[in-house]
Structures are given as C-alpha cells and as structure tokens.
Amino acid sequence: MSTQEEPANIGKVLGFLRDWDRGDRTARSRMLNTFMAQNKGKTFHELECEFALASSLFLARLTTWMRLTYMFGTFLGLQLRAIRIFLSASGQDQYLMEFLEDGGVLTLLKILSHTQSKEEDKAEALHLLLTVSNAGRKYKEIICESHGVKVIAECPAKSNTEETQATAWALLESLSHGNPKYQNQIYRSLIALMACNSPKAHQLVLHTLRTVQSKMKTAHHSIVEPLLNMLRSLQLGVQDEAINLILDLKCYDVRPALLSGLVALLRPAKEEVKPHQITEEAEMIKTTGSLPVFVQQAAAAKALRSLAEEDQELSRELLSLGVIQHLLYAMGNREHTDAQKQASLALEHFVRSFPVIEEHVQRVMGSRLFAAFMHKAETLYMNLDEAQAEILLTNKVNISEVLDGDNSEG
C-alpha cells in the first residue's frame, strides 16, 4: 500500500466501523454481505491492506455480535460465514488467536449445544472448529480444554443431516491427530458413540475409531461389548468396519475378551432365538427381534474366519475356546442361511488347517454330508435336512480331545 493510499483507506475503514456501530441488525447484515462478496478467498496480508490494519477491530466486533445474539439465530449463519473468511485466510494465525481470546471457541461450542440452533448453523460452526483444530496442537488443546470433545461427539448422534455428521467426524479425527494430551479422552468418546442409533454414524465412528486405535498402545476394555453389538447391524458397511476393527484389535490386550465373545455369539442365548415361532425374516424383526441376532451370528462366523486365516496361533486359541462345536451349531441354524454359509466357510478353514479335527467333524456330520462339505462348504446348507440340522445343533465335539490329539502328533 502506498503512503498516499493509506490515509484514504484508514478513513474508509473508520467510516465502515462507525456505520457498523451505529447500524441495526439489518444494516449490519447488508454490510456483512458486501464484505463477504468483496473479501472471500483473500490472504491475511490482503485483508490487512483492505482494512488498513483495522481488520482485527472488525473481527472483534463480529465475534462479539455473534456471542451476544447466537441464541436468537437470526443472522447467525451470516456471522459464521463472515468469520470463516478471517479464519480461512492464509497466514491467519493472528486472527485465530484473536478469535480465541474473544471467546470464539466457547461460543461455537455453545452454538452446537443450543437446542434451537439450525442444522446449517451447526455445520458451519463445526467447519470453523475444524479450521481451528487443523491449525495445530495448541489449538486442538484449547478446544479440548473447553470440554469440546463431549459437545462435538454428541453432534453425529443428535443430527440428521449428512453434512453435520461428516464434519463432526472430520473434526474428531482432526482432534485425535497430534494431540497426545487428549487422545484418550477422544478415544473414550468414540467408544461411547457406538451406542447411538444412526447406521451412518456407526460406520463413521468405527472408521474413525480404527484411526485413533492405531495410535493407542492399549485398547480399553469398554470397546468390546459395543463393538460386538455392531455385528447386529443390517448394514453391510457397518459390519465390514466392525470386522476390520476387530482384526485390528487382535494385537491388543482385549484380544481374549474379543475372541471368547465372538465364539459365544455363534450360539445365541435360547431366550433370544426362537426359530419355531418364526416363518419369515420380516416376521422375525416384528415378533421376536431374532433377525439381528442371526445377522450377528453370521458376522461373528465371518470375523472368526478372517482372524483364523491371518494367524495360526490365534486359530489355536479359538480351538481351545470351543469354536468347532459352536461353528457346527451355527451351521444347523436353518432359519438364517447366511449364518450357515459363514459358519461352513469358517469351519472349512479349521478342518483344512488342522487335519486332526477332520475325523471329529466327519463323525458328527456323517460321511455323505462331510463329503459335500469338503466339496463346497458354502453351499452345504442347501443339502441339509431337518434331521441333519438337529445333529449339528446338538453336537458334542470335544475340543480338548482335538487339541490333545494335535499336540501328540506334533
């Protein structure tokens, strides 16, 4: 800026601020729209030149106006978008600090918590918080110190709009990077979010949890139960994310609880599964709620197969937990063909990996059924009659005997 231009610009800015201070809400909204049209995408240096070093005074006025009026929501979206111009300007560190010092982060979190806030305003507030978080560790810590994790984590569960949910997840993931002081708090909040009712939120929280878990030295025991419950989802995307997280957790201290939990799911509690009362899947949902249990049974078999295929030592752990008997039981569930199919494929892996198991499985199935099983395990359920299914359901395969036999051969 030339020395001749500077006095003229200062006069222009002082006039702008004077009009701002004198104007009512409607006048200010018109001024904001003009400001946004003229300054979107400008750098920190360009904004400073435009406002003759008085841009900070305007940002302070904007932040104060928002803090005093956000509960009414009349011009909140406009205020948020205008502030975003400042915080998104390249080289904006000064604006960020001024915004924080004026209580900007606390106000944004209050907007998220305010029951009357519009969804689009919440999404904009989340975008601003994401800009703050992406600026570095000290900014992430300020958000967390303001109890922001709890407020942000509640957004996906309470919101019905995709933009709000997606931005909240992006913000939680951003907060988890380069923020060791609050990493555990974010991790626990994500675990708690698995209890929400939104399938879309489930898929996103599981994906984000995988990212956060990879940075953790241990896994919290509270992750096991809600993660296993995710296998009940009728959404394949949710199931896939849950199984991927289970595979990640095999190297953590929750492994024994996960493995025993998965094996137990192959044999649902009798009070939950009442096949004699069920005629079709739609009726199952309405009358007994058994379809999610059967879906969980199938997903557990699928997860166990994936785990066993990756790790021979883990396969032996599963044998000691009685996985063969439970897989045979799941194969006998004629009420849900996918449970039969997934259990058959998992059992096939164990039979082919541990030859000593073969004779025990053949003894339960009988030679003809076993031959069909070994020929094409995934279609065995098509050849299974009621009597054969009952034999599988009541099988008494002795796992300790199988293991002892395997060890003696070794």
Short mmCIF file of N, CA, C and O in Angstrom, two decimals, residues 60-172:
data_model
loop_
_atom_site.label_atom_id
_atom_site.label_comp_id
_atom_site.label_asym_id
_atom_site.label_seq_id
_atom_site.Cartn_x
_atom_site.Cartn_y
_atom_site.Cartn_z
N ALA A 60 -13.23 -8.56 15.91
CA ALA A 60 -13.68 -8.49 17.30
C ALA A 60 -15.16 -8.12 17.38
O ALA A 60 -15.91 -8.66 18.20
N ARG A 61 -15.58 -7.18 16.52
CA ARG A 61 -16.99 -6.78 16.51
C ARG A 61 -17.87 -7.95 16.07
O ARG A 61 -18.96 -8.18 16.62
N LEU A 62 -17.41 -8.66 15.04
CA LEU A 62 -18.17 -9.81 14.55
C LEU A 62 -18.33 -10.88 15.64
O LEU A 62 -19.41 -11.41 15.87
N THR A 63 -17.21 -11.19 16.31
CA THR A 63 -17.21 -12.22 17.34
C THR A 63 -18.12 -11.83 18.50
O THR A 63 -18.89 -12.66 19.02
N THR A 64 -18.06 -10.56 18.89
CA THR A 64 -18.90 -10.07 19.99
C THR A 64 -20.37 -10.12 19.61
O THR A 64 -21.22 -10.55 20.41
N TRP A 65 -20.69 -9.69 18.40
CA TRP A 65 -22.09 -9.73 17.93
C TRP A 65 -22.61 -11.17 17.95
O TRP A 65 -23.73 -11.43 18.40
N MET A 66 -21.80 -12.09 17.47
CA MET A 66 -22.21 -13.49 17.46
C MET A 66 -22.42 -14.00 18.89
O MET A 66 -23.40 -14.69 19.19
N ARG A 67 -21.50 -13.67 19.78
CA ARG A 67 -21.58 -14.16 21.16
C ARG A 67 -22.85 -13.65 21.86
O ARG A 67 -23.46 -14.36 22.65
N LEU A 68 -23.26 -12.44 21.53
CA LEU A 68 -24.41 -11.83 22.20
C LEU A 68 -25.75 -12.23 21.60
O LEU A 68 -26.79 -12.13 22.26
N THR A 69 -25.72 -12.72 20.35
CA THR A 69 -27.01 -12.96 19.65
C THR A 69 -27.20 -14.38 19.15
O THR A 69 -28.24 -14.67 18.55
N TYR A 70 -26.24 -15.30 19.37
CA TYR A 70 -26.35 -16.63 18.76
C TYR A 70 -27.62 -17.36 19.20
O TYR A 70 -28.17 -18.20 18.46
N MET A 71 -28.12 -17.08 20.41
CA MET A 71 -29.30 -17.78 20.91
C MET A 71 -30.55 -17.47 20.09
O MET A 71 -31.47 -18.28 20.03
N PHE A 72 -30.57 -16.31 19.43
CA PHE A 72 -31.72 -15.95 18.62
C PHE A 72 -31.60 -16.50 17.20
O PHE A 72 -32.60 -16.74 16.54
N GLY A 73 -30.37 -16.67 16.73
CA GLY A 73 -30.11 -17.33 15.45
C GLY A 73 -30.48 -16.55 14.21
O GLY A 73 -30.37 -17.06 13.10
N THR A 74 -30.91 -15.28 14.35
CA THR A 74 -31.43 -14.53 13.21
C THR A 74 -30.40 -14.37 12.09
O THR A 74 -30.66 -14.66 10.93
N PHE A 75 -29.20 -13.90 12.44
CA PHE A 75 -28.16 -13.70 11.44
C PHE A 75 -26.94 -14.58 11.72
O PHE A 75 -25.84 -14.27 11.28
N LEU A 76 -27.17 -15.66 12.44
CA LEU A 76 -26.04 -16.49 12.88
C LEU A 76 -25.26 -17.08 11.71
O LEU A 76 -24.02 -17.06 11.70
N GLY A 77 -25.97 -17.61 10.73
CA GLY A 77 -25.28 -18.20 9.58
C GLY A 77 -24.40 -17.20 8.86
O GLY A 77 -23.28 -17.50 8.46
N LEU A 78 -24.90 -15.99 8.71
CA LEU A 78 -24.15 -14.92 8.07
C LEU A 78 -22.91 -14.56 8.89
O LEU A 78 -21.81 -14.38 8.35
N GLN A 79 -23.07 -14.46 10.20
CA GLN A 79 -21.94 -14.15 11.09
C GLN A 79 -20.86 -15.23 10.98
O GLN A 79 -19.66 -14.93 10.86
N LEU A 80 -21.29 -16.48 11.01
CA LEU A 80 -20.33 -17.59 10.95
C LEU A 80 -19.57 -17.60 9.63
O LEU A 80 -18.35 -17.82 9.59
N ARG A 81 -20.27 -17.35 8.53
CA ARG A 81 -19.61 -17.37 7.22
C ARG A 81 -18.63 -16.21 7.09
O ARG A 81 -17.57 -16.35 6.47
N ALA A 82 -18.98 -15.06 7.68
CA ALA A 82 -18.06 -13.92 7.63
C ALA A 82 -16.81 -14.19 8.46
O ALA A 82 -15.68 -13.89 8.03
N ILE A 83 -16.98 -14.78 9.63
CA ILE A 83 -15.82 -15.12 10.48
C ILE A 83 -14.94 -16.14 9.77
O ILE A 83 -13.71 -16.10 9.88
N ARG A 84 -15.58 -17.01 9.00
CA ARG A 84 -14.81 -18.04 8.29
C ARG A 84 -13.83 -17.42 7.29
O ARG A 84 -12.76 -17.98 7.03
N ILE A 85 -14.19 -16.27 6.72
CA ILE A 85 -13.28 -15.59 5.80
C ILE A 85 -11.98 -15.23 6.51
O ILE A 85 -10.87 -15.42 5.99
N PHE A 86 -12.10 -14.72 7.74
CA PHE A 86 -10.90 -14.37 8.51
C PHE A 86 -10.10 -15.62 8.87
O PHE A 86 -8.88 -15.66 8.69
N LEU A 87 -10.79 -16.64 9.41
CA LEU A 87 -10.06 -17.81 9.91
C LEU A 87 -9.50 -18.68 8.79
O LEU A 87 -8.57 -19.45 9.00
N SER A 88 -10.07 -18.56 7.59
CA SER A 88 -9.60 -19.36 6.46
C SER A 88 -8.53 -18.66 5.64
O SER A 88 -7.94 -19.26 4.74
N ALA A 89 -8.28 -17.38 5.93
CA ALA A 89 -7.26 -16.64 5.17
C ALA A 89 -5.89 -17.25 5.42
O ALA A 89 -5.55 -17.60 6.55
N SER A 90 -5.11 -17.42 4.36
CA SER A 90 -3.77 -17.98 4.54
C SER A 90 -2.93 -17.04 5.40
O SER A 90 -3.01 -15.82 5.28
N GLY A 91 -2.13 -17.63 6.29
CA GLY A 91 -1.33 -16.84 7.22
C GLY A 91 -2.19 -16.18 8.28
O GLY A 91 -1.93 -15.06 8.72
N GLN A 92 -3.26 -16.90 8.74
CA GLN A 92 -4.28 -16.31 9.58
C GLN A 92 -4.03 -16.50 11.07
O GLN A 92 -4.93 -16.30 11.88
N ASP A 93 -2.83 -16.91 11.49
CA ASP A 93 -2.59 -17.25 12.89
C ASP A 93 -3.00 -16.12 13.84
O ASP A 93 -3.56 -16.36 14.91
N GLN A 94 -2.76 -14.89 13.44
CA GLN A 94 -3.14 -13.76 14.29
C GLN A 94 -4.65 -13.71 14.50
O GLN A 94 -5.13 -13.49 15.62
N TYR A 95 -5.41 -13.91 13.42
CA TYR A 95 -6.87 -13.89 13.54
C TYR A 95 -7.35 -15.02 14.44
O TYR A 95 -8.29 -14.85 15.23
N LEU A 96 -6.73 -16.20 14.31
CA LEU A 96 -7.13 -17.32 15.16
C LEU A 96 -6.97 -16.99 16.64
O LEU A 96 -7.87 -17.22 17.45
N MET A 97 -5.82 -16.47 16.99
CA MET A 97 -5.57 -16.14 18.39
C MET A 97 -6.54 -15.08 18.89
O MET A 97 -7.06 -15.17 20.02
N GLU A 98 -6.81 -14.06 18.07
CA GLU A 98 -7.75 -13.02 18.48
C GLU A 98 -9.16 -13.59 18.65
O GLU A 98 -9.88 -13.22 19.58
N PHE A 99 -9.53 -14.48 17.74
CA PHE A 99 -10.85 -15.12 17.82
C PHE A 99 -10.98 -15.93 19.11
O PHE A 99 -12.00 -15.88 19.80
N LEU A 100 -9.92 -16.66 19.45
CA LEU A 100 -9.94 -17.47 20.68
C LEU A 100 -9.96 -16.59 21.92
O LEU A 100 -10.67 -16.88 22.89
N GLU A 101 -9.17 -15.53 21.90
CA GLU A 101 -9.12 -14.63 23.06
C GLU A 101 -10.45 -13.94 23.30
O GLU A 101 -10.78 -13.59 24.44
N ASP A 102 -11.24 -13.76 22.24
CA ASP A 102 -12.56 -13.14 22.38
C ASP A 102 -13.65 -14.17 22.70
O ASP A 102 -14.84 -13.84 22.63
N GLY A 103 -13.24 -15.39 23.04
CA GLY A 103 -14.22 -16.41 23.41
C GLY A 103 -14.88 -17.10 22.24
O GLY A 103 -15.96 -17.68 22.37
N GLY A 104 -14.23 -17.05 21.07
CA GLY A 104 -14.82 -17.61 19.86
C GLY A 104 -15.11 -19.10 19.94
O GLY A 104 -16.19 -19.55 19.56
N VAL A 105 -14.16 -19.88 20.45
CA VAL A 105 -14.34 -21.33 20.53
C VAL A 105 -15.49 -21.68 21.46
O VAL A 105 -16.34 -22.54 21.15
N LEU A 106 -15.54 -21.04 22.62
CA LEU A 106 -16.64 -21.30 23.57
C LEU A 106 -18.00 -20.98 22.94
O LEU A 106 -18.97 -21.71 23.14
N THR A 107 -18.05 -19.90 22.19
CA THR A 107 -19.31 -19.54 21.54
C THR A 107 -19.71 -20.58 20.51
O THR A 107 -20.89 -20.97 20.42
N LEU A 108 -18.76 -21.06 19.73
CA LEU A 108 -19.06 -22.10 18.73
C LEU A 108 -19.58 -23.37 19.40
O LEU A 108 -20.52 -24.01 18.91
N LEU A 109 -18.99 -23.73 20.52
CA LEU A 109 -19.44 -24.93 21.24
C LEU A 109 -20.84 -24.73 21.82
O LEU A 109 -21.65 -25.66 21.86
N LYS A 110 -21.13 -23.50 22.26
CA LYS A 110 -22.48 -23.20 22.76
C LYS A 110 -23.50 -23.28 21.64
O LYS A 110 -24.64 -23.72 21.85
N ILE A 111 -23.10 -22.87 20.45
CA ILE A 111 -24.00 -22.97 19.29
C ILE A 111 -24.35 -24.44 19.03
O ILE A 111 -25.50 -24.79 18.75
N LEU A 112 -23.35 -25.31 19.14
CA LEU A 112 -23.58 -26.74 18.92
C LEU A 112 -24.49 -27.33 19.99
O LEU A 112 -25.28 -28.24 19.72
N SER A 113 -24.40 -26.81 21.21
CA SER A 113 -25.20 -27.34 22.32
C SER A 113 -26.60 -26.74 22.38
O SER A 113 -27.50 -27.34 22.99
N HIS A 114 -26.78 -25.60 21.75
CA HIS A 114 -28.05 -24.88 21.85
C HIS A 114 -29.13 -25.63 21.05
O HIS A 114 -28.99 -25.87 19.85
N THR A 115 -30.19 -26.01 21.74
CA THR A 115 -31.22 -26.84 21.10
C THR A 115 -31.94 -26.14 19.95
O THR A 115 -32.48 -26.80 19.07
N GLN A 116 -31.94 -24.80 19.95
CA GLN A 116 -32.64 -24.07 18.90
C GLN A 116 -31.77 -23.76 17.68
O GLN A 116 -32.26 -23.19 16.70
N SER A 117 -30.50 -24.10 17.74
CA SER A 117 -29.61 -23.82 16.60
C SER A 117 -30.02 -24.63 15.38
O SER A 117 -30.36 -25.81 15.49
N LYS A 118 -30.00 -23.98 14.21
CA LYS A 118 -30.34 -24.66 12.97
C LYS A 118 -29.21 -25.62 12.58
O LYS A 118 -28.05 -25.38 12.90
N GLU A 119 -29.57 -26.66 11.84
CA GLU A 119 -28.56 -27.66 11.43
C GLU A 119 -27.48 -27.03 10.56
O GLU A 119 -26.30 -27.34 10.70
N GLU A 120 -27.87 -26.10 9.67
CA GLU A 120 -26.87 -25.49 8.81
C GLU A 120 -25.91 -24.61 9.61
O GLU A 120 -24.72 -24.49 9.27
N ASP A 121 -26.40 -24.01 10.70
CA ASP A 121 -25.53 -23.20 11.55
C ASP A 121 -24.58 -24.08 12.35
O ASP A 121 -23.41 -23.73 12.56
N LYS A 122 -25.09 -25.23 12.79
CA LYS A 122 -24.22 -26.18 13.50
C LYS A 122 -23.11 -26.68 12.57
O LYS A 122 -21.94 -26.80 12.99
N ALA A 123 -23.47 -26.97 11.33
CA ALA A 123 -22.48 -27.43 10.36
C ALA A 123 -21.41 -26.36 10.14
O ALA A 123 -20.21 -26.66 10.07
N GLU A 124 -21.83 -25.09 10.04
CA GLU A 124 -20.88 -24.00 9.85
C GLU A 124 -19.98 -23.83 11.06
O GLU A 124 -18.78 -23.58 10.94
N ALA A 125 -20.56 -23.97 12.27
CA ALA A 125 -19.77 -23.88 13.49
C ALA A 125 -18.73 -25.00 13.55
O ALA A 125 -17.59 -24.79 13.97
N LEU A 126 -19.13 -26.19 13.10
CA LEU A 126 -18.18 -27.31 13.07
C LEU A 126 -17.06 -27.05 12.07
O LEU A 126 -15.90 -27.40 12.32
N HIS A 127 -17.40 -26.46 10.93
CA HIS A 127 -16.37 -26.12 9.94
C HIS A 127 -15.34 -25.14 10.53
O HIS A 127 -14.14 -25.28 10.31
N LEU A 128 -15.83 -24.17 11.29
CA LEU A 128 -14.92 -23.21 11.92
C LEU A 128 -14.04 -23.90 12.96
O LEU A 128 -12.83 -23.64 13.04
N LEU A 129 -14.63 -24.78 13.75
CA LEU A 129 -13.84 -25.52 14.74
C LEU A 129 -12.81 -26.41 14.06
O LEU A 129 -11.69 -26.60 14.58
N LEU A 130 -13.17 -26.97 12.91
CA LEU A 130 -12.22 -27.79 12.16
C LEU A 130 -11.04 -26.95 11.67
O LEU A 130 -9.89 -27.39 11.70
N THR A 131 -11.33 -25.72 11.24
CA THR A 131 -10.26 -24.81 10.84
C THR A 131 -9.33 -24.52 12.02
O THR A 131 -8.11 -24.50 11.87
N VAL A 132 -9.93 -24.30 13.19
CA VAL A 132 -9.14 -24.05 14.40
C VAL A 132 -8.28 -25.28 14.72
O VAL A 132 -7.07 -25.17 14.96
N SER A 133 -8.89 -26.45 14.71
CA SER A 133 -8.17 -27.69 15.06
C SER A 133 -7.02 -27.97 14.11
O SER A 133 -5.93 -28.37 14.52
N ASN A 134 -7.26 -27.74 12.82
CA ASN A 134 -6.23 -28.02 11.81
C ASN A 134 -5.03 -27.08 11.89
O ASN A 134 -4.01 -27.31 11.26
N ALA A 135 -5.17 -26.01 12.68
CA ALA A 135 -4.08 -25.03 12.78
C ALA A 135 -2.94 -25.50 13.68
O ALA A 135 -1.86 -24.90 13.67
N GLY A 136 -3.14 -26.58 14.45
CA GLY A 136 -2.03 -27.10 15.24
C GLY A 136 -2.41 -27.55 16.63
O GLY A 136 -3.54 -27.40 17.09
N ARG A 137 -1.43 -28.14 17.32
CA ARG A 137 -1.67 -28.78 18.61
C ARG A 137 -2.24 -27.83 19.65
O ARG A 137 -3.18 -28.20 20.37
N LYS A 138 -1.71 -26.62 19.77
CA LYS A 138 -2.18 -25.71 20.82
C LYS A 138 -3.65 -25.36 20.62
O LYS A 138 -4.39 -25.16 21.59
N TYR A 139 -4.09 -25.31 19.36
CA TYR A 139 -5.49 -25.01 19.08
C TYR A 139 -6.38 -26.20 19.39
O TYR A 139 -7.50 -26.04 19.89
N LYS A 140 -5.90 -27.41 19.09
CA LYS A 140 -6.65 -28.61 19.45
C LYS A 140 -6.84 -28.67 20.97
O LYS A 140 -7.93 -29.02 21.46
N GLU A 141 -5.78 -28.35 21.71
CA GLU A 141 -5.87 -28.41 23.17
C GLU A 141 -6.85 -27.38 23.72
O GLU A 141 -7.55 -27.66 24.70
N ILE A 142 -6.93 -26.22 23.09
CA ILE A 142 -7.89 -25.20 23.53
C ILE A 142 -9.32 -25.72 23.37
O ILE A 142 -10.17 -25.54 24.26
N ILE A 143 -9.60 -26.37 22.24
CA ILE A 143 -10.94 -26.94 22.03
C ILE A 143 -11.24 -28.00 23.09
O ILE A 143 -12.34 -28.02 23.68
N CYS A 144 -10.28 -28.87 23.36
CA CYS A 144 -10.48 -29.94 24.33
C CYS A 144 -10.60 -29.40 25.75
O CYS A 144 -11.40 -29.89 26.56
N GLU A 145 -9.80 -28.39 26.08
CA GLU A 145 -9.87 -27.77 27.41
C GLU A 145 -11.22 -27.11 27.66
O GLU A 145 -11.64 -26.95 28.81
N SER A 146 -11.88 -26.75 26.58
CA SER A 146 -13.20 -26.12 26.68
C SER A 146 -14.32 -27.16 26.71
O SER A 146 -15.49 -26.83 26.47
N HIS A 147 -13.97 -28.42 26.99
CA HIS A 147 -14.91 -29.55 27.02
C HIS A 147 -15.57 -29.76 25.67
O HIS A 147 -16.75 -30.16 25.57
N GLY A 148 -14.80 -29.48 24.61
CA GLY A 148 -15.34 -29.57 23.27
C GLY A 148 -15.57 -30.98 22.77
O GLY A 148 -16.47 -31.21 21.96
N VAL A 149 -14.79 -31.94 23.24
CA VAL A 149 -14.90 -33.30 22.73
C VAL A 149 -16.30 -33.86 22.97
O VAL A 149 -16.93 -34.43 22.07
N LYS A 150 -16.82 -33.68 24.17
CA LYS A 150 -18.15 -34.20 24.50
C LYS A 150 -19.22 -33.54 23.63
O LYS A 150 -20.10 -34.23 23.10
N VAL A 151 -19.13 -32.22 23.47
CA VAL A 151 -20.12 -31.49 22.67
C VAL A 151 -20.06 -31.93 21.21
O VAL A 151 -21.10 -32.19 20.58
N ILE A 152 -18.86 -32.04 20.67
CA ILE A 152 -18.69 -32.42 19.27
C ILE A 152 -19.13 -33.86 19.04
O ILE A 152 -19.78 -34.18 18.04
N ALA A 153 -18.79 -34.73 20.00
CA ALA A 153 -19.14 -36.15 19.86
C ALA A 153 -20.65 -36.38 19.88
O ALA A 153 -21.14 -37.37 19.32
N GLU A 154 -21.39 -35.49 20.49
CA GLU A 154 -22.85 -35.64 20.54
C GLU A 154 -23.52 -35.23 19.23
O GLU A 154 -24.65 -35.62 18.96
N CYS A 155 -22.81 -34.45 18.41
CA CYS A 155 -23.42 -33.94 17.17
C CYS A 155 -23.86 -35.05 16.20
O CYS A 155 -24.98 -34.99 15.69
N PRO A 156 -23.02 -36.04 15.91
CA PRO A 156 -23.46 -37.07 14.96
C PRO A 156 -24.68 -37.84 15.44
O PRO A 156 -25.54 -38.22 14.65
N ALA A 157 -24.76 -38.08 16.75
CA ALA A 157 -25.88 -38.84 17.29
C ALA A 157 -27.18 -38.05 17.27
O ALA A 157 -28.26 -38.60 17.08
N LYS A 158 -27.07 -36.73 17.45
CA LYS A 158 -28.26 -35.89 17.53
C LYS A 158 -28.69 -35.32 16.18
O LYS A 158 -29.82 -34.87 16.03
N SER A 159 -27.78 -35.30 15.21
CA SER A 159 -28.08 -34.66 13.93
C SER A 159 -28.60 -35.66 12.91
O SER A 159 -28.22 -36.82 12.90
N ASN A 160 -29.47 -35.17 12.03
CA ASN A 160 -29.99 -36.00 10.95
C ASN A 160 -29.43 -35.61 9.58
O ASN A 160 -29.79 -36.21 8.57
N THR A 161 -28.56 -34.59 9.56
CA THR A 161 -28.03 -34.13 8.28
C THR A 161 -26.63 -34.67 8.05
O THR A 161 -25.81 -34.72 8.97
N GLU A 162 -26.38 -35.07 6.82
CA GLU A 162 -25.12 -35.71 6.48
C GLU A 162 -23.93 -34.76 6.66
O GLU A 162 -22.86 -35.17 7.12
N GLU A 163 -24.12 -33.48 6.31
CA GLU A 163 -23.01 -32.53 6.42
C GLU A 163 -22.57 -32.34 7.87
O GLU A 163 -21.37 -32.33 8.17
N THR A 164 -23.55 -32.21 8.77
CA THR A 164 -23.22 -32.04 10.19
C THR A 164 -22.49 -33.27 10.72
O THR A 164 -21.47 -33.17 11.41
N GLN A 165 -23.00 -34.45 10.39
CA GLN A 165 -22.38 -35.69 10.85
C GLN A 165 -20.96 -35.82 10.31
O GLN A 165 -20.02 -36.08 11.06
N ALA A 166 -20.81 -35.64 9.00
CA ALA A 166 -19.49 -35.83 8.37
C ALA A 166 -18.47 -34.82 8.90
O ALA A 166 -17.31 -35.18 9.14
N THR A 167 -18.90 -33.56 9.11
CA THR A 167 -17.97 -32.55 9.61
C THR A 167 -17.59 -32.83 11.05
O THR A 167 -16.44 -32.62 11.46
N ALA A 168 -18.54 -33.33 11.85
CA ALA A 168 -18.23 -33.69 13.24
C ALA A 168 -17.21 -34.81 13.29
O ALA A 168 -16.26 -34.78 14.09
N TRP A 169 -17.35 -35.81 12.41
CA TRP A 169 -16.37 -36.91 12.38
C TRP A 169 -15.01 -36.41 11.94
O TRP A 169 -13.98 -36.80 12.49
N ALA A 170 -15.00 -35.55 10.92
CA ALA A 170 -13.73 -34.99 10.45
C ALA A 170 -13.05 -34.21 11.57
O ALA A 170 -11.82 -34.27 11.74
N LEU A 171 -13.84 -33.49 12.36
CA LEU A 171 -13.29 -32.71 13.47
C LEU A 171 -12.74 -33.62 14.57
O LEU A 171 -11.64 -33.37 15.10
N LEU A 172 -13.48 -34.67 14.90
CA LEU A 172 -12.99 -35.61 15.92
C LEU A 172 -11.69 -36.27 15.47
O LEU A 172 -10.76 -36.45 16.26
#
